[in-house]
Coordinates of C-alpha atoms in Angstrom, one line a residue:
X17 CA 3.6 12.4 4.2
X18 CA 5.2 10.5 7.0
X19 CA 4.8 13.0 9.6
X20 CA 0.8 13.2 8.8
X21 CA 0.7 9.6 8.9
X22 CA 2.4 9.1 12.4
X23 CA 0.9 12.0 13.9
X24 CA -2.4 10.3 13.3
X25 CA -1.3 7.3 14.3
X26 CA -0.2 8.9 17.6
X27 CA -3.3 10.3 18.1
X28 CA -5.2 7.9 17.3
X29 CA -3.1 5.9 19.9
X30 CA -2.9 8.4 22.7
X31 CA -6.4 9.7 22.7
X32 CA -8.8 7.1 21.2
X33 CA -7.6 4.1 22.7
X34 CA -9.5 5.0 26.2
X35 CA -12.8 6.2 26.4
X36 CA -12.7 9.4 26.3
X37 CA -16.6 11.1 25.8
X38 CA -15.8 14.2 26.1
X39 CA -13.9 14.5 23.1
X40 CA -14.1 17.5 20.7
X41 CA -13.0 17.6 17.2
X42 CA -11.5 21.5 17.5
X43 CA -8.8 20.2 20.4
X44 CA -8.3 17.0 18.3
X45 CA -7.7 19.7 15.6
X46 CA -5.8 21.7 17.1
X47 CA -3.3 18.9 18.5
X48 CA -2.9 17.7 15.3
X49 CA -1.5 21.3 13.9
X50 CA 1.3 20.9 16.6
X51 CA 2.0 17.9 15.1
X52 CA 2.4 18.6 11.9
X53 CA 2.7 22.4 11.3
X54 CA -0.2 22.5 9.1
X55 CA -3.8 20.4 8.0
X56 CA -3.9 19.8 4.3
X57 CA -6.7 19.0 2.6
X58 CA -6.2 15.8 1.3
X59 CA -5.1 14.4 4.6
X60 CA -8.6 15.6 6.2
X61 CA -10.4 14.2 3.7
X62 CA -8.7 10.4 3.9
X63 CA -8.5 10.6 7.5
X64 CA -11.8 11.8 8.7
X65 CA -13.7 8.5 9.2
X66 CA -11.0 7.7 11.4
X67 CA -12.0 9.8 14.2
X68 CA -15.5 7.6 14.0
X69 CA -13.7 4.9 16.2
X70 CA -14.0 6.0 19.2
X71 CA -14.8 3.4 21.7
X72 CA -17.7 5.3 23.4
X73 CA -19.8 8.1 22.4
X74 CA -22.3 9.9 24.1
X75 CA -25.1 8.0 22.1
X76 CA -23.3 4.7 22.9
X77 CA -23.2 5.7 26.5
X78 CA -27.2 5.9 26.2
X79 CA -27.3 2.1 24.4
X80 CA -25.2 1.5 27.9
X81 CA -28.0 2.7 29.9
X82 CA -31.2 1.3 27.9
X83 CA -29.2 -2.1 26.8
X84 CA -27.3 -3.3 29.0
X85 CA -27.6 -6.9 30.7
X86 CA -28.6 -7.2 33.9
X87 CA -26.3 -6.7 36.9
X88 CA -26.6 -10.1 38.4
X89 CA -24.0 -11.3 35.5
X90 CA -21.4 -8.9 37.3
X91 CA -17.8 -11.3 38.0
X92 CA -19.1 -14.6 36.4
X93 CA -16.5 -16.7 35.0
X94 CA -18.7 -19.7 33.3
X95 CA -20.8 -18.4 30.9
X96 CA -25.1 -18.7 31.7
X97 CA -26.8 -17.2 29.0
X98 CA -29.9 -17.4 30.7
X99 CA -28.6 -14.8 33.5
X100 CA -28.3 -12.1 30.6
X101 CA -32.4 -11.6 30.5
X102 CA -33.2 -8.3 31.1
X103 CA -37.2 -6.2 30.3
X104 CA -36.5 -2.6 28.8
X105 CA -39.5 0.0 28.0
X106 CA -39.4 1.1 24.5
X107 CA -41.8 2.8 23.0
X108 CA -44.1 1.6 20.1
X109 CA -46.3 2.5 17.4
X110 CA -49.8 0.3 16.2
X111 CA -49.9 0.0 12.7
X112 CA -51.6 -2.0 9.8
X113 CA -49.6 -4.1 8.4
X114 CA -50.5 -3.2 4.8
X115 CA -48.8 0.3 5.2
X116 CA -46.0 -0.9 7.8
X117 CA -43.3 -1.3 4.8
X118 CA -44.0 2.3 3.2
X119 CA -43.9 4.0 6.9
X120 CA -40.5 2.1 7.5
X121 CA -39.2 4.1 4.7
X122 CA -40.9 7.5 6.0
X123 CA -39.5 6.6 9.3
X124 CA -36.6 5.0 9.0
X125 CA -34.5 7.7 11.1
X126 CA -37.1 7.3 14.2
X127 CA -37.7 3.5 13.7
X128 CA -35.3 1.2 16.0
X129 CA -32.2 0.8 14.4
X130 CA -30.6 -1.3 17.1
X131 CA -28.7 -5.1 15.0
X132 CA -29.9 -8.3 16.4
X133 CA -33.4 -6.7 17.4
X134 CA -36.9 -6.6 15.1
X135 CA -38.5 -3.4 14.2
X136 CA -41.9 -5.1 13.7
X137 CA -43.3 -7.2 15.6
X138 CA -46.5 -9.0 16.5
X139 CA -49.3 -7.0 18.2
X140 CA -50.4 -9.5 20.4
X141 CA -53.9 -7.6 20.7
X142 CA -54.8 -7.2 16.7
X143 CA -53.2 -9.5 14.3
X144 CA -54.7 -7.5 11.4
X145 CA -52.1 -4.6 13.2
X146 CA -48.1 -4.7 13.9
X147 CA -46.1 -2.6 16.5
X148 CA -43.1 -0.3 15.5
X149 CA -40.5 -0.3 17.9
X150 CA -39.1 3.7 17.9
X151 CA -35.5 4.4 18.9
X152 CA -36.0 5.8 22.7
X153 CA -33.0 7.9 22.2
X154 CA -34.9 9.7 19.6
X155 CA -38.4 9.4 20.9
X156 CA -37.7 11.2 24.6
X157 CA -40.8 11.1 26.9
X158 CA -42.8 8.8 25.0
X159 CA -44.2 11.8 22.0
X160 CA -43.2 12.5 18.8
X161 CA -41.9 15.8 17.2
X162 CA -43.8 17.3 14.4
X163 CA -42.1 15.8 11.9
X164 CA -43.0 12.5 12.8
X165 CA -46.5 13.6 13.6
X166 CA -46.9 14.9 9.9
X167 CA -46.0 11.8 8.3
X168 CA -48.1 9.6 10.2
X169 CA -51.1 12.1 9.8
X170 CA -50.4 11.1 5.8
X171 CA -50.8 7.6 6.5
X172 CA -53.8 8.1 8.9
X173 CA -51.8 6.7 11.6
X174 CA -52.8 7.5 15.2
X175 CA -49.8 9.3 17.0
X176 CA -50.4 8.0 19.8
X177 CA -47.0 6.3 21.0
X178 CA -47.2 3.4 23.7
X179 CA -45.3 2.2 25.7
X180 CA -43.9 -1.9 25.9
X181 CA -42.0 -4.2 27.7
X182 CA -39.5 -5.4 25.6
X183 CA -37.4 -8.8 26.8
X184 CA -34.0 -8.8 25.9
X185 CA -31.7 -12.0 26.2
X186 CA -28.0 -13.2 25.5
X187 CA -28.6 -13.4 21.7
X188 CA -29.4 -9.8 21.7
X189 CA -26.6 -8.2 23.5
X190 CA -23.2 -7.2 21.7
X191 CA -20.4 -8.9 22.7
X192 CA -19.0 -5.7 23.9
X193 CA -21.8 -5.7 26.1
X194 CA -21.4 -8.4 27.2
X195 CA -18.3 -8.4 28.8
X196 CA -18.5 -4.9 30.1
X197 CA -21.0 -6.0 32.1
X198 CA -19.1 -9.5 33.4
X199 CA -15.6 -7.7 34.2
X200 CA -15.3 -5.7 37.2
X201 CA -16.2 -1.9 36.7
X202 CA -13.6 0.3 35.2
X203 CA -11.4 -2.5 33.7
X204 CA -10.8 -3.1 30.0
X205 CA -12.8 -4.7 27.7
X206 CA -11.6 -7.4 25.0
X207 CA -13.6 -7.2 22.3
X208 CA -11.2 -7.5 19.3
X209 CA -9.0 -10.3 18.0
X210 CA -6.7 -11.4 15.3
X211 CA -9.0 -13.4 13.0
X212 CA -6.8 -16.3 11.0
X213 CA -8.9 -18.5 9.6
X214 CA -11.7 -20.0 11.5
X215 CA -9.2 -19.1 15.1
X216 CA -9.7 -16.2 17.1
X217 CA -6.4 -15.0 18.5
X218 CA -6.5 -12.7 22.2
X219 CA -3.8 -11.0 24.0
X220 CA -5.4 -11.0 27.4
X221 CA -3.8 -8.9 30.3
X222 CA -3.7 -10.4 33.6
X223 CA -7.0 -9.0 35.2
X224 CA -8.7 -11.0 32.3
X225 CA -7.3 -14.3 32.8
X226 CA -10.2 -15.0 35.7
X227 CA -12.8 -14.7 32.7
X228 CA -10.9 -16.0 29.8
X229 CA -13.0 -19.2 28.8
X230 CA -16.4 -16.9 29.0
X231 CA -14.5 -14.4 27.2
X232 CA -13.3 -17.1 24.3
X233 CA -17.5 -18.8 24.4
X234 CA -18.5 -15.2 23.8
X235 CA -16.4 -14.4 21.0
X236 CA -17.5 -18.0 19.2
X237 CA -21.2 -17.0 20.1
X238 CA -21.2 -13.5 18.5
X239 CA -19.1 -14.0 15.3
X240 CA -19.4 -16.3 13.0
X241 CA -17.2 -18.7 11.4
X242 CA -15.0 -18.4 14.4
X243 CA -15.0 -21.9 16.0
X244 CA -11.6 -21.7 18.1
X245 CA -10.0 -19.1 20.3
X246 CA -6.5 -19.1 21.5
X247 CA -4.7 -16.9 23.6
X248 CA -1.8 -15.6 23.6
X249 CA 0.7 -16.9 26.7
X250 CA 4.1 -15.8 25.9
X251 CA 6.1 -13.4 23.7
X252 CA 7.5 -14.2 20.0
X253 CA 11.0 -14.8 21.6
X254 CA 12.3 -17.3 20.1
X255 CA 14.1 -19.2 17.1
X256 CA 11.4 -20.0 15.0
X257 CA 9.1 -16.4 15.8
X258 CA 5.9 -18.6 17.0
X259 CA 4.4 -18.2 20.6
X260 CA 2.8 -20.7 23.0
X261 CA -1.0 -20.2 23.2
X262 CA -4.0 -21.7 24.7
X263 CA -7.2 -22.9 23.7
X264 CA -9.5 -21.0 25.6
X265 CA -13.4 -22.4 23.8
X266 CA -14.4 -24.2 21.0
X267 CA -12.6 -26.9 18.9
X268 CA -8.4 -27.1 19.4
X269 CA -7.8 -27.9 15.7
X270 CA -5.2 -25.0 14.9
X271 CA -4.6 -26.0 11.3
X272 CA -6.4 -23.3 9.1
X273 CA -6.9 -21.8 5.9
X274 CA -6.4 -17.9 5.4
X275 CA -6.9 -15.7 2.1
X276 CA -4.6 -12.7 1.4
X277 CA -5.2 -10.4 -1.3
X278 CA -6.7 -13.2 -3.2
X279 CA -4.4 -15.9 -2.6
X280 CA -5.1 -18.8 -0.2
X281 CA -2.3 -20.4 2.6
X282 CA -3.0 -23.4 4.5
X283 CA -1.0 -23.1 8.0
X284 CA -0.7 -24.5 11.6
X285 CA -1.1 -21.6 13.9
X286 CA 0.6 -22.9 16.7
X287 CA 3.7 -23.7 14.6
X288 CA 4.1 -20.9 12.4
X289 CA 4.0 -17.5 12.3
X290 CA 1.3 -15.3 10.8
X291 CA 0.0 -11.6 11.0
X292 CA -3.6 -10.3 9.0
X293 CA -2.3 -7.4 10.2
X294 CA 0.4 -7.3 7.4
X295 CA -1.8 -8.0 4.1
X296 CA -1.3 -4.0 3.1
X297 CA 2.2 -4.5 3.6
X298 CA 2.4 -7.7 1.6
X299 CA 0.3 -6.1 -1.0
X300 CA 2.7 -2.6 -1.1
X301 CA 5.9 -5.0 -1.5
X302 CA 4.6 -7.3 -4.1
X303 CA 2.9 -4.3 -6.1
X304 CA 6.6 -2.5 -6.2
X305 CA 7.5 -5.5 -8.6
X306 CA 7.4 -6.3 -11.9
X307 CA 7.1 -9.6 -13.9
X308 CA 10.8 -11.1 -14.4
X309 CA 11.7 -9.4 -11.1
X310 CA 13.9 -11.6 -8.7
X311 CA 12.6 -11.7 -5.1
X312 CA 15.0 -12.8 -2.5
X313 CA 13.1 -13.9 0.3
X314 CA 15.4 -13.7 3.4
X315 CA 12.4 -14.5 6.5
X316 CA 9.8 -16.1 4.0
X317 CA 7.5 -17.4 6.6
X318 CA 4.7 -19.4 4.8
X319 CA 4.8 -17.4 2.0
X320 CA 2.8 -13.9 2.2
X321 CA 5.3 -12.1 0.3
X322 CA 7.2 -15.4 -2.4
X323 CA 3.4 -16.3 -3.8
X324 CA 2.2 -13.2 -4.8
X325 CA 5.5 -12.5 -6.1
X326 CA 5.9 -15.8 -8.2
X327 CA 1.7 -15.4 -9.3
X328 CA 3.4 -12.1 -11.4
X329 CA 6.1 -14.6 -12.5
X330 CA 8.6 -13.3 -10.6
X331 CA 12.0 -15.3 -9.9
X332 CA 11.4 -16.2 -6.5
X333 CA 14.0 -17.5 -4.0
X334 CA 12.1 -17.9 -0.4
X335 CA 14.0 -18.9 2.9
X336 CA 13.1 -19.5 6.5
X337 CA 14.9 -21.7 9.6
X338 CA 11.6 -23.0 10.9
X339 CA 11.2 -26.4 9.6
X340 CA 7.0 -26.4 10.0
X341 CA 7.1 -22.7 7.8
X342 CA 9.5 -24.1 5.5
X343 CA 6.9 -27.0 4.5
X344 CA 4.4 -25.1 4.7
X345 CA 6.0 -22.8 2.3
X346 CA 6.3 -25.9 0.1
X347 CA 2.6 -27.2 0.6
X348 CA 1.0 -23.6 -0.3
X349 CA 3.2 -23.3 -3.4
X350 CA 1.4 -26.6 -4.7
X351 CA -1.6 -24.8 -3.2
X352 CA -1.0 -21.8 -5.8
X353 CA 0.6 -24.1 -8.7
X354 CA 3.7 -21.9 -8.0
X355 CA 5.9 -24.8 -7.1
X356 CA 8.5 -24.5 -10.4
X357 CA 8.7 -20.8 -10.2
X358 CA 10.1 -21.0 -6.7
X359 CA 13.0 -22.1 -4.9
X360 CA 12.5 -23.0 -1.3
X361 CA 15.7 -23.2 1.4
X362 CA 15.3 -24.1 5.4
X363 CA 18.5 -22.0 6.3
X364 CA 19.5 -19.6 8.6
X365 CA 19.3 -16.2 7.3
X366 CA 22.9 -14.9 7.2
X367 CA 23.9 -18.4 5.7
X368 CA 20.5 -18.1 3.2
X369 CA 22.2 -14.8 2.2
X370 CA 26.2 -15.4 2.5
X371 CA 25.2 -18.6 0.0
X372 CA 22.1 -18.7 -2.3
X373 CA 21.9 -15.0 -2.6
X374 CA 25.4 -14.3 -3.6
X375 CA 25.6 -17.1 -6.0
X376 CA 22.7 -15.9 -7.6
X377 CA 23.5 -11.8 -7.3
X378 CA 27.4 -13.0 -8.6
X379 CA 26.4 -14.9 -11.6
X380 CA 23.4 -12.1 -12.8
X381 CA 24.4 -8.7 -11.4
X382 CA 27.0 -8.5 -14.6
X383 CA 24.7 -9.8 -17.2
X384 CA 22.8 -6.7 -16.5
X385 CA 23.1 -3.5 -19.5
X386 CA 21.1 -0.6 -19.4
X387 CA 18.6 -1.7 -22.2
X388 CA 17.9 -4.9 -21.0
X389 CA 18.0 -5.2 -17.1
X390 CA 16.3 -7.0 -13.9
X391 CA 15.2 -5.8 -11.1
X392 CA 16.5 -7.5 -7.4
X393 CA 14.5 -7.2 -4.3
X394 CA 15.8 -8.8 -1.0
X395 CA 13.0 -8.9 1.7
X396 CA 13.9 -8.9 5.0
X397 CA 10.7 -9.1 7.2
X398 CA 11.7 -10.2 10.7
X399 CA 11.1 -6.8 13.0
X400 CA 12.9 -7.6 16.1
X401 CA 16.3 -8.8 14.6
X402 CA 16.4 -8.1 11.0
X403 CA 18.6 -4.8 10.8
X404 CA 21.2 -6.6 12.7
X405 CA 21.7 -8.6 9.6
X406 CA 22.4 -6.2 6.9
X407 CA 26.2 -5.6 7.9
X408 CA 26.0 -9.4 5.7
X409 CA 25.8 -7.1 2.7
X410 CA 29.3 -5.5 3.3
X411 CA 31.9 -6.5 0.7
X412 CA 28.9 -9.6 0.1
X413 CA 30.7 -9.4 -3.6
X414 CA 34.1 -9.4 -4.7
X415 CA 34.5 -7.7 -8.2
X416 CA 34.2 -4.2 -10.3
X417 CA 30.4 -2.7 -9.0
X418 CA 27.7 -3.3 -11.7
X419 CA 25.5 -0.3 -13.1
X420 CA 23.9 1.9 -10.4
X421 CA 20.9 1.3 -11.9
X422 CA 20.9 -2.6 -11.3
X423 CA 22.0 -2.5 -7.6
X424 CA 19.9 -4.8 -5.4
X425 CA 16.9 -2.6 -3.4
X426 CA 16.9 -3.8 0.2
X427 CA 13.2 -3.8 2.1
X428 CA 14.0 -4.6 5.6
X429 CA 11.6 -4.3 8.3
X430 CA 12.3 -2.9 12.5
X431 CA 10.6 -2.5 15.5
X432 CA 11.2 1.9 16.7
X433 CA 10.1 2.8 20.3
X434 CA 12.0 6.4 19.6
X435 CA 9.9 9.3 19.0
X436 CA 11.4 9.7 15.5
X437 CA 10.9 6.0 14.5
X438 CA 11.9 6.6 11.1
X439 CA 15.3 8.7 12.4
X440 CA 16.3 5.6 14.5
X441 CA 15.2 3.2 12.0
X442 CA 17.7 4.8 9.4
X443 CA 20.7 5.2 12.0
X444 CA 20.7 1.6 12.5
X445 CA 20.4 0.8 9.4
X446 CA 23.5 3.0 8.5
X447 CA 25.6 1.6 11.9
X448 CA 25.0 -1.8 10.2
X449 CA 25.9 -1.1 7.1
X450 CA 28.4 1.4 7.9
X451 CA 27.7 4.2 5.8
X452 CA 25.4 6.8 5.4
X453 CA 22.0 6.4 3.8
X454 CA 20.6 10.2 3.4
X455 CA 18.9 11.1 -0.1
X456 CA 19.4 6.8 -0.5
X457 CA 16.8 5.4 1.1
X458 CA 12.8 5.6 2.3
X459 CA 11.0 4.9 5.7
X460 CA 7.2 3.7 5.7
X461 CA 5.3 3.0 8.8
X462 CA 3.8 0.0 8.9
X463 CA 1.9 -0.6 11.8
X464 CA 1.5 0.2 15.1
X465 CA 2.3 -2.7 17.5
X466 CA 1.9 -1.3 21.1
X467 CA 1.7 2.3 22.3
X468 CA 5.2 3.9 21.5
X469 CA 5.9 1.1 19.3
X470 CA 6.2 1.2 15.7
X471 CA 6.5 -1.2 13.1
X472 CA 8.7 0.6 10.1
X473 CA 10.3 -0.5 6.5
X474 CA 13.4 0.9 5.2
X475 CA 14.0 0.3 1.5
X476 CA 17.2 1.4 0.2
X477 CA 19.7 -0.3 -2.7
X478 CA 23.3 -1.3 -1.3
X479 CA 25.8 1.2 -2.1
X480 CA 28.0 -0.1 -4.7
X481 CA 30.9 0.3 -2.1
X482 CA 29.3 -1.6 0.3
X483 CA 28.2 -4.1 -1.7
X484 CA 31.4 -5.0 -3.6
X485 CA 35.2 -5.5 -2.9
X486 CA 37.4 -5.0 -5.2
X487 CA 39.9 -7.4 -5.9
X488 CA 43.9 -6.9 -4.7
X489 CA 45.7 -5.6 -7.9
X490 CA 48.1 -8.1 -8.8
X491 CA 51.5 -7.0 -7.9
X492 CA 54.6 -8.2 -10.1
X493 CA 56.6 -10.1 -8.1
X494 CA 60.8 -9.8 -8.0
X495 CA 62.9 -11.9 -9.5
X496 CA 64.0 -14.9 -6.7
X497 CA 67.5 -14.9 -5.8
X498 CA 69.0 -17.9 -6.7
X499 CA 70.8 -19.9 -3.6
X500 CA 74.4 -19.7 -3.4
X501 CA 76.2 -22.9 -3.1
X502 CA 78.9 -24.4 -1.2
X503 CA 81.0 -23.9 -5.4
X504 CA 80.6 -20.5 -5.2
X505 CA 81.6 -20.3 -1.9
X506 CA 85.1 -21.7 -2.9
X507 CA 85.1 -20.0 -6.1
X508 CA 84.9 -16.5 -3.9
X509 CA 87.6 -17.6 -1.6
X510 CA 89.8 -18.5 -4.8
X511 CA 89.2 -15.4 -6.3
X512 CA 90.2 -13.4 -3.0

């Protein structure tokens, strides 16, 4: 199941993520057997709407033709709506309007279809009469097929079509649009964003910088609810995993509000750290759980994965070093009415697990039997750094090893730029651990974060021997030789 997964993935990543028009569904086929040996059914079925995200078609190469803005816009960097004004020739149909409802239906796959832009419109010669705009894509030379002809013969409609001079302004282009026309030929478009709250997060690359605040005004203008964007200006290098950004349009009030699988956070965007990317991910975890489960929360963040967990009255013990995600961890747990089923710590990780974790795992782990038992998850969701903290779990307690059965499970997330991510993954997982992990533990992919870089989970439980040391037998100790003294000394020589 893995293999099908990445291999879409990697094709999705290799050959969608240019325009490619050309594009035929036997090679993409075809590659994918290489891949993966074989197509089963199931994975053609689940995966097939994928391939519907191309970034251009052939028919969105004719919208590029009919609808785009004018060429004047080309290389502005303030944004002038007015300069987006642009006259296309569509054809049209004259109809009355007491049968322009029933011949929408009939001709609903001729009709435009185009958002943003009215099918019916005013005839500005006959107001007892309306105008249907037909899709010119559909309608070529101005004439209809004989389909269309047939149904408007039922209606007693002339077929004759017309032609009109259709304005199109700002409000009408997509944002896509928009900005293909603005950047210099042949260079990317940004179109999509991180959407947290009412903020818009970008990664721009560099030859998109000149154009950023136009970018930012177009993204408020064309979805809504968005009322801030930020970009990205530096890495998540350091400490506390947040990153510097800028306010590129719109308000700077970074404090937001966010719902995940049904469950709100509150959260400062420029002071903690948070991915909508991951909401499957948190889901998956949370869903492996079961009420009266502990949840050890190594990198809790705000609280994606320590809220849902206590919501299924879980026993939840959530950690993180960054002061602003620790109290926000604390203010959404009011948020929930979670606040008595969890206990928060601002620690480092290592000392969050060298302290509260083996307190807690010492004083339960042999309270555990066979017929009555809890399950312990440890989450360990920092990517970059994370599998360099599980040798922590060597010899972490000191003691006879508890039932197999009751063994904490590990879920510890990495970043893979190897072409067997979930291979690598496992192998240093093992070198940190130091021991082996086949038949003991499963990789999931979780994302993909930049081309030939994965985002993976290895879940495992600690292997007895890892997890325990077992305590020095206690030796029986000889008898101490008593001290001779200065008597017995004399009493020797006396003998002699």
């Amino acid at each position: 199941l893995w293999r099908f997964r990445y291999s879409a993935r990697l094709l999705k990543t290799n050959h969608f993520r240019t325009a490619v028009s050309n594009t035929s569904f036997p090679a993409v086929w075809m590659l994918l057997a290489q891949y993966s040996g074989r197509i089963p059914r199931p994975f053609v079925v689940v995966q097939r709407n994928s391939f519907f995200t191309m970034p251009e078609t052939v028919e969105d190469k004719a919208d590029l033709e009919l609808y785009s803005p004018s060429s004047k816009v080309r290389g502005m960097t303030q944004l002038d709506r007015e300069a987006f004004k642009r006259t296309v020739v569509v054809p049209v149909l004259k109809v009355k309007k007491e049968i322009i409802g029933t011949l929408l239906k009939s001709l609903k796959h001729t009709v435009l279809q185009r958002p943003g832009l009215k099918r019916v419109i005013e005839d500005p010669e006959d107001e007892n009469s309306r105008l249907l705009i037909l899709d010119p894509h559909k309608v070529s030379e101005f004439s209809l097929g004989e389909s269309e002809q047939e149904v408007l013969k039922q209606f007693n409609v002339p077929p004759a079509v017309r032609k009109y001079d259709l304005e199109l302004t700002y409000d009408n282009f997509k944002s896509e649009e928009i900005l293909r026309a603005v950047l210099p030929e042949g260079q990317d478009v940004t179109s999509g964003f991180s959407r947290v709250g009412h903020i818009a997060h970008l990664n721009l690359r560099d030859h998109q910088l000149p154009y950023k605040h136009l970018i930012g005004q177009v993204i408020i203008d064309k979805n809504p609810g968005v009322t801030c964007v930020v970009n990205k200006t530096s890495i998540i290098d350091n400490t506390y995993r947040n990153f510097q950004m800028e306010v590129l349009a719109g308000e700077s009030d970074l404090v937001t509000k966010v719902k995940e699988n049904n469950i709100a956070y509150e959260l400062d965007f420029s002071k903690v750290y948070w991915n909508p990317r991951l909401s499957t991910e948190h889901g998956r975890i949370v869903e492996l759980l079961k009420p009266g489960d502990v949840l050890f929360d190594v990198f809790a963040g705000v609280g994606p994965f320590a809220i849902p967990a206590a919501k299924k009255k879980c026993s939840v013990f959530a950690n993180d070093l960054n002061p602003e995600s620790y109290n926000w961890l604390l203010h959404n747990c009011k948020l929930n009415k979670v606040y008595d089923k969890i206990k928060a710590f601002n620690m480092d990780g290592r000392d969050f697990l060298l302290g509260p974790v083996r307190e807690e795992l010492s004083k339960e782990l042999p309270l555990q039997t066979e017929e009555q038992k809890t399950s312990f998850h440890i989450v360990m969701n920092l990517p970059a750094l994370a599998l360099e903290f599980l040798d922590v779990f060597r010899h972490l307690l000191v003691g006879e090893p508890c039932s197999a059965a009751v063994l904490p499970t590990v879920h510890c997330y990495g970043f893979s730029k190897h072409d067997d991510p979930a291979k690598d993954i496992q192998e240093r997982a093992e070198a940190s651990l130091g021991t082996s992990l086949d038949g003991r533990c499963s990789t999931y992919p979780v994302r993909n974060v930049a081309p030939n870089k994965e985002m993976m989970c290895i879940s495992f439980q600690i292997p007895a021997d890892v997890l325990y040391k077992r305590p020095c037998p206690v030796e029986e100790k000889p008898a101490s030789k008593r001290l001779r003294t200065s008597k017995d000394f004399s009493e020797e020589m006396l003998q002699s």
